[in-house]
Tab-separated table of C-alpha atoms in Angstrom:
chain	number	residue	atom	x	y	z
A	1	MET	CA	-38.436	26.291	-17.795
A	2	GLN	CA	-36.211	29.313	-17.098
A	3	PHE	CA	-37.549	29.517	-13.539
A	4	THR	CA	-36.732	25.841	-12.919
A	5	LEU	CA	-33.175	26.248	-14.236
A	6	SER	CA	-32.494	29.347	-12.136
A	7	LEU	CA	-33.941	27.631	-9.042
A	8	LEU	CA	-31.778	24.576	-9.721
A	9	ASP	CA	-28.729	26.826	-10.222
A	10	ILE	CA	-29.338	28.492	-6.857
A	11	LEU	CA	-29.941	25.257	-4.938
A	12	ILE	CA	-27.350	22.921	-6.466
A	13	TRP	CA	-24.204	24.339	-4.751
A	14	PRO	CA	-25.606	24.326	-1.227
A	15	ALA	CA	-26.847	20.776	-1.829
A	16	VAL	CA	-23.394	19.696	-3.068
A	17	ILE	CA	-21.687	21.275	-0.052
A	18	VAL	CA	-24.109	19.639	2.383
A	19	GLY	CA	-23.704	16.288	0.611
A	20	LEU	CA	-19.900	16.471	0.669
A	21	SER	CA	-19.823	17.488	4.300
A	22	LEU	CA	-22.035	14.506	5.168
A	23	LEU	CA	-19.839	12.171	3.128
A	24	LEU	CA	-16.564	13.463	4.566
A	25	ARG	CA	-17.553	14.075	8.177
A	26	ARG	CA	-15.991	10.847	9.516
A	27	PRO	CA	-12.627	11.208	7.732
A	28	LEU	CA	-12.477	14.875	8.733
A	29	ALA	CA	-13.362	14.024	12.329
A	30	GLN	CA	-10.475	11.525	12.379
A	31	LEU	CA	-8.030	14.096	10.994
A	32	LEU	CA	-9.043	16.946	13.287
A	33	PRO	CA	-7.318	15.630	16.462
A	34	GLN	CA	-4.043	15.370	14.514
A	35	ALA	CA	-4.202	19.004	13.402
A	36	LYS	CA	-1.342	21.158	14.587
A	37	LYS	CA	-2.695	24.401	13.238
A	38	LEU	CA	-6.188	25.710	12.591
A	39	LYS	CA	-6.620	28.846	10.516
A	40	TYR	CA	-9.819	30.496	9.335
A	41	LYS	CA	-9.649	34.081	8.053
A	42	ASP	CA	-8.113	36.079	10.950
A	43	PHE	CA	-8.560	33.289	13.506
A	44	GLU	CA	-5.510	31.060	14.006
A	45	MET	CA	-4.616	28.426	16.625
A	46	GLU	CA	-1.496	26.297	17.091
A	47	PHE	CA	-1.711	23.222	19.292
A	48	GLY	CA	1.680	21.492	19.402
A	49	GLU	CA	3.885	24.362	20.547
A	50	GLU	CA	1.657	25.420	23.444
A	51	LEU	CA	1.535	21.849	24.707
A	52	LYS	CA	5.338	21.523	24.583
A	53	ALA	CA	5.759	24.822	26.431
A	54	ALA	CA	3.265	23.775	29.098
A	55	SER	CA	5.082	20.446	29.536
A	56	ARG	CA	8.421	22.203	30.001
A	57	GLU	CA	6.928	24.584	32.557
A	58	ALA	CA	5.328	21.685	34.446
A	59	ARG	CA	8.646	19.816	34.604
A	60	GLN	CA	10.356	22.917	35.992
A	61	ALA	CA	7.571	23.666	38.473
A	62	PHE	CA	7.272	20.072	39.724
A	63	PRO	CA	10.713	18.434	39.470
A	64	GLU	CA	9.696	15.782	42.007
A	65	LEU	CA	7.258	14.363	39.449
A	66	VAL	CA	10.007	13.688	36.907
A	67	SER	CA	10.944	10.040	37.286
A	68	ASP	CA	12.890	7.551	35.233
A	69	LYS	CA	11.218	8.013	31.867
A	70	LYS	CA	13.122	5.124	30.299
A	71	ALA	CA	11.810	2.676	32.905
A	72	GLN	CA	8.265	3.958	32.411
A	73	LEU	CA	8.475	3.524	28.652
A	74	ILE	CA	9.949	0.034	28.883
A	75	ALA	CA	7.197	-0.924	31.337
A	76	SER	CA	4.561	0.404	28.938
A	77	VAL	CA	5.925	-1.666	26.025
A	78	GLU	CA	3.969	-4.732	27.181
A	79	ASN	CA	0.582	-3.134	26.518
A	80	LEU	CA	1.372	-0.097	24.365
A	81	PRO	CA	4.472	-0.675	22.204
A	82	ASN	CA	3.568	2.024	19.676
A	83	SER	CA	2.979	4.552	22.443
A	84	ALA	CA	6.336	3.660	24.006
A	85	ILE	CA	8.040	4.311	20.669
A	86	LEU	CA	6.374	7.700	20.328
A	87	GLY	CA	7.343	8.583	23.901
A	88	ALA	CA	10.960	7.506	23.397
A	89	TRP	CA	11.212	9.542	20.212
A	90	GLY	CA	9.774	12.522	22.086
A	91	GLU	CA	12.695	12.281	24.514
A	92	VAL	CA	15.200	12.344	21.625
A	93	GLU	CA	13.345	15.208	19.986
A	94	ASP	CA	13.311	17.282	23.194
A	95	GLU	CA	17.037	16.725	23.783
A	96	ALA	CA	17.925	17.492	20.152
A	97	GLU	CA	15.823	20.642	20.161
A	98	ALA	CA	17.366	21.799	23.455
A	99	LEU	CA	20.865	21.251	22.046
A	100	LEU	CA	20.089	23.113	18.827
A	101	ARG	CA	18.391	25.982	20.680
A	102	LYS	CA	21.363	26.307	23.034
A	103	GLN	CA	23.573	26.732	19.988
A	104	ASN	CA	21.102	29.013	18.164
A	105	PRO	CA	18.272	30.458	20.334
A	106	THR	CA	16.479	31.956	17.317
A	107	LEU	CA	16.320	28.622	15.465
A	108	GLU	CA	13.043	28.097	13.587
A	109	LEU	CA	11.946	24.427	13.401
A	110	ASN	CA	8.390	24.964	12.158
A	111	SER	CA	9.044	23.422	8.751
A	112	GLU	CA	7.015	20.681	7.072
A	113	THR	CA	9.624	18.125	8.193
A	114	PRO	CA	11.084	19.379	11.496
A	115	TYR	CA	12.684	16.053	12.504
A	116	LYS	CA	14.523	15.712	9.203
A	117	HIS	CA	15.677	19.315	9.499
A	118	MET	CA	16.779	18.664	13.093
A	119	GLY	CA	18.824	15.639	12.036
A	120	GLU	CA	20.557	17.582	9.281
A	121	LEU	CA	21.399	20.428	11.667
A	122	LEU	CA	22.803	18.006	14.247
A	123	VAL	CA	25.097	16.381	11.663
A	124	MET	CA	26.156	19.702	10.091
A	125	GLY	CA	26.811	21.168	13.542
A	126	GLY	CA	29.078	18.253	14.432
A	127	HIS	CA	26.836	17.035	17.255
A	128	LEU	CA	26.297	13.696	15.491
A	129	ASP	CA	28.795	11.784	13.372
A	130	THR	CA	27.608	9.993	10.232
A	131	ALA	CA	26.708	6.744	12.019
A	132	LYS	CA	24.725	8.514	14.734
A	133	GLY	CA	23.104	10.711	12.077
A	134	LYS	CA	21.941	7.554	10.276
A	135	LEU	CA	20.640	6.188	13.582
A	136	PHE	CA	18.711	9.448	14.143
A	137	THR	CA	17.226	9.140	10.634
A	138	GLU	CA	16.261	5.474	11.059
A	139	LEU	CA	14.677	6.120	14.452
A	140	ARG	CA	12.764	9.037	12.907
A	141	ARG	CA	11.524	6.849	10.041
A	142	LEU	CA	10.300	4.131	12.378
A	143	ARG	CA	8.591	6.748	14.548
A	144	ASN	CA	6.844	8.097	11.440
A	145	LYS	CA	5.650	4.602	10.484
A	146	VAL	CA	4.272	4.075	13.976
A	147	ALA	CA	2.625	7.495	14.034
A	148	HIS	CA	1.188	7.601	10.532
A	149	ALA	CA	0.871	4.121	8.974
A	150	LYS	CA	-2.525	2.571	9.475
A	151	ASP	CA	-2.507	-0.618	11.585
A	152	PHE	CA	1.300	-0.628	11.906
A	153	GLN	CA	2.243	-2.591	15.012
A	154	VAL	CA	5.669	-3.140	16.530
A	155	GLY	CA	6.575	-6.187	18.568
A	156	ARG	CA	7.540	-6.010	22.221
A	157	ALA	CA	11.241	-6.809	21.646
A	158	GLU	CA	11.559	-4.267	18.844
A	159	ALA	CA	9.880	-1.588	20.953
A	160	ILE	CA	12.254	-2.223	23.875
A	161	GLN	CA	15.233	-2.053	21.515
A	162	TYR	CA	13.874	1.191	20.042
A	163	VAL	CA	13.497	2.721	23.527
A	164	GLU	CA	17.066	1.669	24.419
A	165	LEU	CA	18.471	3.196	21.220
A	166	CYS	CA	16.533	6.414	21.746
A	167	PHE	CA	17.899	6.816	25.255
A	168	GLN	CA	21.453	6.088	24.084
A	169	LEU	CA	21.072	8.796	21.448
A	170	LYS	CA	19.466	11.118	23.991
A	171	GLY	CA	22.423	10.558	26.334
A	172	HIS	CA	24.857	11.413	23.553
A	173	LEU	CA	22.925	14.585	22.718
A	174	GLY	CA	22.784	15.472	26.424
A	175	GLN	CA	26.578	15.225	26.637
A	176	GLY	CA	26.819	17.568	23.662
A	177	ARG	CA	24.468	20.009	25.337
A	178	SER	CA	26.501	20.102	28.558
A	179	VAL	CA	29.702	20.710	26.550
A	180	ALA	CA	28.219	23.255	24.114
């Protein structure tokens, strides 16, 4: 009896771990592509920042490839409205980050909620008035719904309007960057 209990005690935890990994492999496989950071003991990788840096370098190295992003996004609304929204928000995010970094090169935006933090800094720094700050927040919220809510779809007209608003806000931030 004692032998059986000790054998069961030794084998139960590996069996539980194997069972859980089999049960959770699909949800974990779906979450893995969204990971921004992977850390295991001394091994650590960050995905988002390297990709942004590579994109900036590519735009500088190949300026002839930079075309009218707004027109591309509006054209993509027909088939990929959610993707167009994410792309338009990326333009606002890049412009806002460039403006904030011009003002404070050592700015750290690696918080849990970088967009919210960015919006607050833009309003506190006087780059956005209250109305434009609310617009930034609403655009951020819609972007988050598109990015994170399951089966959330935006209509074609709403996506075009979102792209237009993002580029208006980007233009305003760009004016602030050239003045700052």
